[in-house]
Amino acid sequence: MLNEQQITKLLERIIDPVLEATLLETDGIIEVSATDAGTTLEIALADPEQQTEEFITNITELLSQFGHEEIHLELSYLPTSKIEKIIEGRNNILSPESKTQFIAIASGKGGVGKSTIAANLAVSLRRLGKKVGLLDADIYGFSLPVLLGTSESPTTKDEKIIPVTTYGIQLVSMESFVDEGEPVIWRGPMLGKMIKMFLEDVMWDAPDFLIIDLPPGTGDVALDIHTLLPSCNEIIVTTPHHAAATVASRAGIMAQKNNHHILGVIENLSYYLSESGEKIYLFGQGGGEKVAETLKTELLMTFPIEQPEQNKNGYLSGIYEENTPLGDDFLTLAKKINQHL
């Protein structure tokens, strides 16, 4: 039989059926007593009258494996303040209770396909069954809504922004906050306020991953992300060209100086595959390896130059479909990232 400390450790993994949080996270284990007369437990739940039959069965079956047959279980209510704190923490991805993993997609130069990488990684993580948010933080060069084929605008609730849902992912982009065709002419302080709003004033639905499409370079937005998200992960995107690789390395070094974890490097536009099967290296070779070596990280993937197929309506999406060569490659990338984190 287990002692009281061992029982507590075992129960910490049990899930509150309403809050979908562990008893460790809810502080729901109120009392544990183990004597020769039996085992007495008091556990507080968000609502002890909902979905409790399976909950009780899980506990009794778990403890019976360790010789605890006489189990007296009392269920009580969690304090309202505790429930509100847990729910608020889920809606605020910056709170200590949030389990969201942040992944910033960065590059040195523009035009390397960074946004395409961000969009397809987000969709591929969703295809793995993960809850995914996608933040278009490229304030001047926002393009994710176009890549994802949506013109829908976010709504609001309780003074919070509700993200658009497309491909099963939650999307917020600067495009929704400016008139069509209107350029964004802002300086640093305004950029910082917008990024902070995207993180704090959006009702993200507890995503497992928040993919952040950064603007190219090492400017104000990148600095704001480093300040607001000190534990952010980053993926550096480059092309094979030595100029793009050199500038991409600077973006990675900046991230490392701000204690961001570099998950790896992606070399995009690596080659063009001709009809004969020959690889034609339009931008040279070795840029991704050079950046990975400089940053002492791995080269995660190399992606060729290939256009997504048109859908039945003739729309050219920015997303590679499942069961296509690049769709499979992005799924491989998503699996790597999921294993890393």
Tab-separated table of N, CA and C in Angstrom, residues 125-248:
chain	number	residue	atom	x	y	z
A	125	LEU	N	0.751	21.458	-37.723
A	125	LEU	CA	0.583	21.144	-36.298
A	125	LEU	C	-0.877	20.862	-35.989
A	126	ARG	N	-1.771	21.601	-36.643
A	126	ARG	CA	-3.206	21.336	-36.456
A	126	ARG	C	-3.565	19.957	-36.995
A	127	ARG	N	-2.960	19.572	-38.096
A	127	ARG	CA	-3.215	18.242	-38.660
A	127	ARG	C	-2.732	17.127	-37.730
A	128	LEU	N	-1.808	17.465	-36.832
A	128	LEU	CA	-1.362	16.500	-35.820
A	128	LEU	C	-2.311	16.451	-34.628
A	129	GLY	N	-3.363	17.285	-34.665
A	129	GLY	CA	-4.333	17.293	-33.577
A	129	GLY	C	-4.062	18.330	-32.508
A	130	LYS	N	-3.113	19.235	-32.756
A	130	LYS	CA	-2.782	20.265	-31.779
A	130	LYS	C	-3.682	21.490	-31.958
A	131	LYS	N	-3.904	22.207	-30.843
A	131	LYS	CA	-4.589	23.499	-30.927
A	131	LYS	C	-3.539	24.557	-31.253
A	132	VAL	N	-3.798	25.318	-32.300
A	132	VAL	CA	-2.759	26.211	-32.822
A	132	VAL	C	-3.302	27.618	-33.022
A	133	GLY	N	-2.531	28.600	-32.573
A	133	GLY	CA	-2.792	29.998	-32.877
A	133	GLY	C	-1.719	30.503	-33.831
A	134	LEU	N	-2.081	31.458	-34.677
A	134	LEU	CA	-1.142	32.024	-35.648
A	134	LEU	C	-1.259	33.539	-35.597
A	135	LEU	N	-0.175	34.188	-35.226
A	135	LEU	CA	-0.154	35.641	-35.071
A	135	LEU	C	0.692	36.262	-36.174
A	136	ASP	N	0.066	37.093	-36.985
A	136	ASP	CA	0.756	37.802	-38.061
A	136	ASP	C	1.345	39.081	-37.482
A	137	ALA	N	2.579	38.975	-36.986
A	137	ALA	CA	3.238	40.123	-36.363
A	137	ALA	C	4.084	40.913	-37.355
A	138	ASP	N	3.999	40.557	-38.624
A	138	ASP	CA	4.687	41.321	-39.667
A	138	ASP	C	3.816	42.537	-39.988
A	139	ILE	N	3.922	43.553	-39.147
A	139	ILE	CA	2.994	44.685	-39.160
A	139	ILE	C	2.964	45.396	-40.514
A	140	TYR	N	4.129	45.593	-41.124
A	140	TYR	CA	4.176	46.313	-42.400
A	140	TYR	C	3.888	45.401	-43.596
A	141	GLY	N	4.195	44.124	-43.469
A	141	GLY	CA	4.078	43.219	-44.616
A	141	GLY	C	3.176	42.033	-44.350
A	142	PHE	N	2.063	42.265	-43.663
A	142	PHE	CA	1.147	41.170	-43.303
A	142	PHE	C	0.618	40.462	-44.556
A	143	SER	N	0.577	39.134	-44.493
A	143	SER	CA	0.139	38.371	-45.671
A	143	SER	C	-0.557	37.065	-45.311
A	144	LEU	N	-0.635	36.718	-44.043
A	144	LEU	CA	-1.179	35.414	-43.666
A	144	LEU	C	-2.638	35.210	-44.082
A	145	PRO	N	-3.523	36.220	-43.953
A	145	PRO	CA	-4.903	35.987	-44.408
A	145	PRO	C	-4.981	35.598	-45.882
A	146	VAL	N	-4.142	36.216	-46.714
A	146	VAL	CA	-4.133	35.880	-48.141
A	146	VAL	C	-3.633	34.456	-48.341
A	147	LEU	N	-2.549	34.093	-47.654
A	147	LEU	CA	-2.003	32.743	-47.787
A	147	LEU	C	-3.014	31.690	-47.354
A	148	LEU	N	-3.803	32.021	-46.334
A	148	LEU	CA	-4.773	31.074	-45.796
A	148	LEU	C	-6.146	31.204	-46.450
A	149	GLY	N	-6.268	32.136	-47.389
A	149	GLY	CA	-7.500	32.253	-48.163
A	149	GLY	C	-8.697	32.731	-47.375
A	150	THR	N	-8.485	33.649	-46.430
A	150	THR	CA	-9.614	34.157	-45.654
A	150	THR	C	-9.642	35.680	-45.687
A	151	SER	N	-10.837	36.229	-45.788
A	151	SER	CA	-11.024	37.681	-45.698
A	151	SER	C	-11.902	38.026	-44.502
A	152	GLU	N	-12.147	37.040	-43.669
A	152	GLU	CA	-13.004	37.232	-42.496
A	152	GLU	C	-12.308	38.123	-41.472
A	153	SER	N	-13.079	38.947	-40.780
A	153	SER	CA	-12.540	39.820	-39.738
A	153	SER	C	-12.861	39.258	-38.361
A	154	PRO	N	-11.979	39.483	-37.387
A	154	PRO	CA	-12.262	39.001	-36.036
A	154	PRO	C	-13.425	39.753	-35.406
A	155	THR	N	-14.096	39.106	-34.472
A	155	THR	CA	-15.171	39.740	-33.713
A	155	THR	C	-14.655	40.074	-32.322
A	156	THR	N	-15.513	40.684	-31.496
A	156	THR	CA	-15.123	41.010	-30.126
A	156	THR	C	-16.150	40.464	-29.138
A	157	LYS	N	-15.684	40.188	-27.949
A	157	LYS	CA	-16.543	39.721	-26.866
A	157	LYS	C	-15.908	40.154	-25.555
A	158	ASP	N	-16.710	40.831	-24.717
A	158	ASP	CA	-16.209	41.312	-23.422
A	158	ASP	C	-14.916	42.106	-23.599
A	159	GLU	N	-14.887	42.954	-24.625
A	159	GLU	CA	-13.751	43.826	-24.931
A	159	GLU	C	-12.490	43.049	-25.301
A	160	LYS	N	-12.659	41.809	-25.710
A	160	LYS	CA	-11.544	40.985	-26.175
A	160	LYS	C	-11.748	40.653	-27.653
A	161	ILE	N	-10.655	40.514	-28.371
A	161	ILE	CA	-10.713	40.159	-29.788
A	161	ILE	C	-10.816	38.641	-29.918
A	162	ILE	N	-11.776	38.175	-30.716
A	162	ILE	CA	-11.930	36.747	-30.986
A	162	ILE	C	-11.244	36.441	-32.311
A	163	PRO	N	-10.235	35.575	-32.324
A	163	PRO	CA	-9.523	35.298	-33.575
A	163	PRO	C	-10.423	34.695	-34.649
A	164	VAL	N	-10.045	34.906	-35.886
A	164	VAL	CA	-10.672	34.220	-37.017
A	164	VAL	C	-10.208	32.761	-36.996
A	165	THR	N	-11.099	31.852	-37.367
A	165	THR	CA	-10.720	30.440	-37.466
A	165	THR	C	-10.671	30.029	-38.929
A	166	THR	N	-9.529	29.512	-39.355
A	166	THR	CA	-9.364	29.027	-40.720
A	166	THR	C	-8.410	27.845	-40.695
A	167	TYR	N	-8.700	26.817	-41.465
A	167	TYR	CA	-7.937	25.567	-41.432
A	167	TYR	C	-7.882	24.981	-40.019
A	168	GLY	N	-8.834	25.363	-39.174
A	168	GLY	CA	-8.856	24.862	-37.812
A	168	GLY	C	-7.906	25.567	-36.873
A	169	ILE	N	-7.237	26.636	-37.350
A	169	ILE	CA	-6.315	27.378	-36.496
A	169	ILE	C	-6.884	28.760	-36.186
A	170	GLN	N	-6.421	29.346	-35.084
A	170	GLN	CA	-6.854	30.678	-34.663
A	170	GLN	C	-5.898	31.708	-35.265
A	171	LEU	N	-6.439	32.668	-36.003
A	171	LEU	CA	-5.607	33.626	-36.737
A	171	LEU	C	-5.925	35.055	-36.340
A	172	VAL	N	-4.872	35.825	-36.056
A	172	VAL	CA	-4.996	37.271	-35.854
A	172	VAL	C	-3.933	37.942	-36.719
A	173	SER	N	-4.365	38.935	-37.499
A	173	SER	CA	-3.445	39.627	-38.398
A	173	SER	C	-3.725	41.121	-38.395
A	174	MET	N	-2.679	41.890	-38.649
A	174	MET	CA	-2.810	43.337	-38.771
A	174	MET	C	-3.750	43.715	-39.908
A	175	GLU	N	-3.890	42.840	-40.898
A	175	GLU	CA	-4.747	43.136	-42.048
A	175	GLU	C	-6.177	43.463	-41.632
A	176	SER	N	-6.624	42.873	-40.519
A	176	SER	CA	-8.000	43.080	-40.063
A	176	SER	C	-8.218	44.455	-39.447
A	177	PHE	N	-7.133	45.201	-39.227
A	177	PHE	CA	-7.246	46.467	-38.498
A	177	PHE	C	-6.885	47.678	-39.351
A	178	VAL	N	-6.687	47.464	-40.650
A	178	VAL	CA	-6.416	48.590	-41.550
A	178	VAL	C	-7.315	48.464	-42.773
A	179	ASP	N	-7.568	49.581	-43.440
A	179	ASP	CA	-8.354	49.562	-44.669
A	179	ASP	C	-7.564	48.883	-45.783
A	180	GLU	N	-8.282	48.235	-46.693
A	180	GLU	CA	-7.638	47.508	-47.784
A	180	GLU	C	-6.754	48.446	-48.610
A	181	GLY	N	-5.516	48.020	-48.807
A	181	GLY	CA	-4.578	48.795	-49.605
A	181	GLY	C	-3.896	49.920	-48.861
A	182	GLU	N	-4.280	50.140	-47.605
A	182	GLU	CA	-3.718	51.248	-46.818
A	182	GLU	C	-2.400	50.806	-46.174
A	183	PRO	N	-1.311	51.565	-46.369
A	183	PRO	CA	-0.047	51.190	-45.731
A	183	PRO	C	-0.058	51.521	-44.240
A	184	VAL	N	0.739	50.793	-43.488
A	184	VAL	CA	0.902	51.073	-42.061
A	184	VAL	C	2.143	51.940	-41.901
A	185	ILE	N	1.953	53.154	-41.391
A	185	ILE	CA	3.077	54.089	-41.238
A	185	ILE	C	3.213	54.397	-39.747
A	186	TRP	N	3.880	53.510	-39.046
A	186	TRP	CA	4.020	53.634	-37.596
A	186	TRP	C	5.487	53.598	-37.200
A	187	ARG	N	5.755	54.246	-36.071
A	187	ARG	CA	7.080	54.150	-35.466
A	187	ARG	C	7.044	53.155	-34.303
A	188	GLY	N	8.209	52.977	-33.679
A	188	GLY	CA	8.402	51.954	-32.664
A	188	GLY	C	7.357	51.834	-31.569
A	189	PRO	N	7.018	52.921	-30.851
A	189	PRO	CA	6.061	52.793	-29.742
A	189	PRO	C	4.702	52.252	-30.165
A	190	MET	N	4.205	52.673	-31.329
A	190	MET	CA	2.915	52.179	-31.810
A	190	MET	C	2.989	50.697	-32.160
A	191	LEU	N	4.117	50.287	-32.725
A	191	LEU	CA	4.299	48.872	-33.058
A	191	LEU	C	4.248	48.023	-31.798
A	192	GLY	N	4.935	48.497	-30.759
A	192	GLY	CA	4.966	47.757	-29.496
A	192	GLY	C	3.589	47.607	-28.883
A	193	LYS	N	2.790	48.674	-28.950
A	193	LYS	CA	1.428	48.618	-28.396
A	193	LYS	C	0.572	47.604	-29.146
A	194	MET	N	0.742	47.550	-30.469
A	194	MET	CA	-0.063	46.624	-31.272
A	194	MET	C	0.304	45.180	-30.958
A	195	ILE	N	1.587	44.894	-30.859
A	195	ILE	CA	2.028	43.532	-30.540
A	195	ILE	C	1.533	43.126	-29.161
A	196	LYS	N	1.613	44.048	-28.210
A	196	LYS	CA	1.131	43.753	-26.860
A	196	LYS	C	-0.368	43.478	-26.874
A	197	MET	N	-1.119	44.238	-27.677
A	197	MET	CA	-2.560	44.019	-27.780
A	197	MET	C	-2.851	42.638	-28.367
A	198	PHE	N	-2.092	42.249	-29.393
A	198	PHE	CA	-2.302	40.939	-30.013
A	198	PHE	C	-2.077	39.800	-29.018
A	199	LEU	N	-1.213	40.013	-28.046
A	199	LEU	CA	-0.918	38.965	-27.070
A	199	LEU	C	-1.841	39.021	-25.859
A	200	GLU	N	-2.172	40.223	-25.399
A	200	GLU	CA	-2.920	40.365	-24.147
A	200	GLU	C	-4.423	40.538	-24.340
A	201	ASP	N	-4.839	41.159	-25.437
A	201	ASP	CA	-6.252	41.510	-25.611
A	201	ASP	C	-6.975	40.620	-26.612
A	202	VAL	N	-6.368	39.516	-26.968
A	202	VAL	CA	-7.010	38.533	-27.843
A	202	VAL	C	-7.421	37.334	-27.001
A	203	MET	N	-8.637	36.849	-27.212
A	203	MET	CA	-9.127	35.693	-26.465
A	203	MET	C	-8.685	34.414	-27.179
A	204	TRP	N	-7.391	34.140	-27.064
A	204	TRP	CA	-6.866	32.894	-27.618
A	204	TRP	C	-7.465	31.719	-26.851
A	205	ASP	N	-7.868	30.684	-27.561
A	205	ASP	CA	-8.504	29.526	-26.934
A	205	ASP	C	-7.454	28.488	-26.544
A	206	ALA	N	-6.626	28.852	-25.564
A	206	ALA	CA	-5.630	27.947	-24.976
A	206	ALA	C	-4.894	27.114	-26.023
A	207	PRO	N	-4.227	27.755	-26.992
A	207	PRO	CA	-3.521	26.963	-28.007
A	207	PRO	C	-2.323	26.227	-27.416
A	208	ASP	N	-2.042	25.050	-27.946
A	208	ASP	CA	-0.816	24.343	-27.561
A	208	ASP	C	0.398	25.084	-28.101
A	209	PHE	N	0.250	25.637	-29.301
A	209	PHE	CA	1.327	26.382	-29.947
A	209	PHE	C	0.786	27.706	-30.473
A	210	LEU	N	1.562	28.777	-30.280
A	210	LEU	CA	1.268	30.046	-30.943
A	210	LEU	C	2.434	30.335	-31.880
A	211	ILE	N	2.169	30.263	-33.172
A	211	ILE	CA	3.183	30.553	-34.181
A	211	ILE	C	3.140	32.045	-34.474
A	212	ILE	N	4.297	32.710	-34.386
A	212	ILE	CA	4.368	34.158	-34.580
A	212	ILE	C	5.212	34.447	-35.817
A	213	ASP	N	4.578	35.030	-36.821
A	213	ASP	CA	5.278	35.410	-38.049
A	213	ASP	C	5.890	36.790	-37.844
A	214	LEU	N	7.196	36.832	-37.584
A	214	LEU	CA	7.885	38.094	-37.324
A	214	LEU	C	8.199	38.821	-38.632
A	215	PRO	N	8.352	40.142	-38.574
A	215	PRO	CA	8.868	40.848	-39.749
A	215	PRO	C	10.340	40.497	-39.937
A	216	PRO	N	10.867	40.642	-41.142
A	216	PRO	CA	12.287	40.345	-41.341
A	216	PRO	C	13.174	41.330	-40.588
A	217	GLY	N	14.373	40.877	-40.247
A	217	GLY	CA	15.336	41.767	-39.616
A	217	GLY	C	15.292	41.741	-38.101
A	218	THR	N	15.922	42.754	-37.518
A	218	THR	CA	16.082	42.815	-36.060
A	218	THR	C	15.537	44.129	-35.509
A	219	GLY	N	14.389	44.555	-36.015
A	219	GLY	CA	13.829	45.850	-35.637
A	219	GLY	C	12.970	45.828	-34.395
A	220	ASP	N	12.079	46.835	-34.305
A	220	ASP	CA	11.291	47.063	-33.092
A	220	ASP	C	10.390	45.889	-32.728
A	221	VAL	N	9.718	45.298	-33.718
A	221	VAL	CA	8.778	44.218	-33.413
A	221	VAL	C	9.510	43.022	-32.822
A	222	ALA	N	10.640	42.657	-33.415
A	222	ALA	CA	11.422	41.541	-32.877
A	222	ALA	C	11.863	41.826	-31.445
A	223	LEU	N	12.272	43.058	-31.179
A	223	LEU	CA	12.676	43.433	-29.819
A	223	LEU	C	11.502	43.356	-28.856
A	224	ASP	N	10.318	43.803	-29.297
A	224	ASP	CA	9.129	43.742	-28.438
A	224	ASP	C	8.760	42.296	-28.115
A	225	ILE	N	8.851	41.409	-29.098
A	225	ILE	CA	8.562	39.992	-28.860
A	225	ILE	C	9.545	39.425	-27.848
A	226	HIS	N	10.803	39.792	-27.974
A	226	HIS	CA	11.804	39.301	-27.029
A	226	HIS	C	11.502	39.779	-25.614
A	227	THR	N	10.969	40.999	-25.485
A	227	THR	CA	10.645	41.546	-24.165
A	227	THR	C	9.389	40.900	-23.588
A	228	LEU	N	8.344	40.774	-24.412
A	228	LEU	CA	7.059	40.248	-23.937
A	228	LEU	C	7.091	38.739	-23.731
A	229	LEU	N	7.918	38.046	-24.506
A	229	LEU	CA	7.965	36.581	-24.447
A	229	LEU	C	9.399	36.122	-24.196
A	230	PRO	N	9.869	36.255	-22.970
A	230	PRO	CA	11.269	35.910	-22.686
A	230	PRO	C	11.599	34.436	-22.885
A	231	SER	N	10.576	33.562	-22.904
A	231	SER	CA	10.840	32.128	-23.069
A	231	SER	C	10.417	31.620	-24.444
A	232	CYS	N	10.401	32.501	-25.427
A	232	CYS	CA	9.953	32.136	-26.775
A	232	CYS	C	10.992	31.259	-27.482
A	233	ASN	N	10.503	30.356	-28.322
A	233	ASN	CA	11.364	29.586	-29.214
A	233	ASN	C	11.390	30.272	-30.576
A	234	GLU	N	12.441	30.021	-31.350
A	234	GLU	CA	12.512	30.631	-32.680
A	234	GLU	C	12.996	29.629	-33.720
A	235	ILE	N	12.491	29.803	-34.925
A	235	ILE	CA	12.983	29.094	-36.101
A	235	ILE	C	13.487	30.149	-37.074
A	236	ILE	N	14.694	29.974	-37.577
A	236	ILE	CA	15.290	30.940	-38.491
A	236	ILE	C	15.157	30.423	-39.917
A	237	VAL	N	14.617	31.276	-40.801
A	237	VAL	CA	14.401	30.902	-42.199
A	237	VAL	C	15.389	31.657	-43.084
A	238	THR	N	16.010	30.940	-44.002
A	238	THR	CA	16.934	31.547	-44.951
A	238	THR	C	16.757	30.888	-46.316
A	239	THR	N	17.387	31.449	-47.320
A	239	THR	CA	17.518	30.772	-48.615
A	239	THR	C	18.955	30.262	-48.711
A	240	PRO	N	19.299	29.531	-49.771
A	240	PRO	CA	20.685	29.052	-49.887
A	240	PRO	C	21.697	30.171	-50.145
A	241	HIS	N	21.229	31.338	-50.575
A	241	HIS	CA	22.142	32.416	-50.968
A	241	HIS	C	22.940	32.915	-49.767
A	242	HIS	N	24.229	33.186	-49.990
A	242	HIS	CA	25.101	33.567	-48.867
A	242	HIS	C	24.681	34.896	-48.246
A	243	ALA	N	24.123	35.823	-49.035
A	243	ALA	CA	23.699	37.113	-48.474
A	243	ALA	C	22.527	36.924	-47.519
A	244	ALA	N	21.532	36.125	-47.933
A	244	ALA	CA	20.386	35.850	-47.057
A	244	ALA	C	20.835	35.120	-45.802
A	245	ALA	N	21.784	34.194	-45.972
A	245	ALA	CA	22.265	33.415	-44.824
A	245	ALA	C	22.996	34.299	-43.819
A	246	THR	N	23.791	35.227	-44.321
A	246	THR	CA	24.539	36.115	-43.425
A	246	THR	C	23.600	36.960	-42.578
A	247	VAL	N	22.564	37.516	-43.208
A	247	VAL	CA	21.621	38.361	-42.478
A	247	VAL	C	20.747	37.518	-41.552
A	248	ALA	N	20.389	36.306	-41.978
A	248	ALA	CA	19.602	35.418	-41.124
A	248	ALA	C	20.371	35.057	-39.858
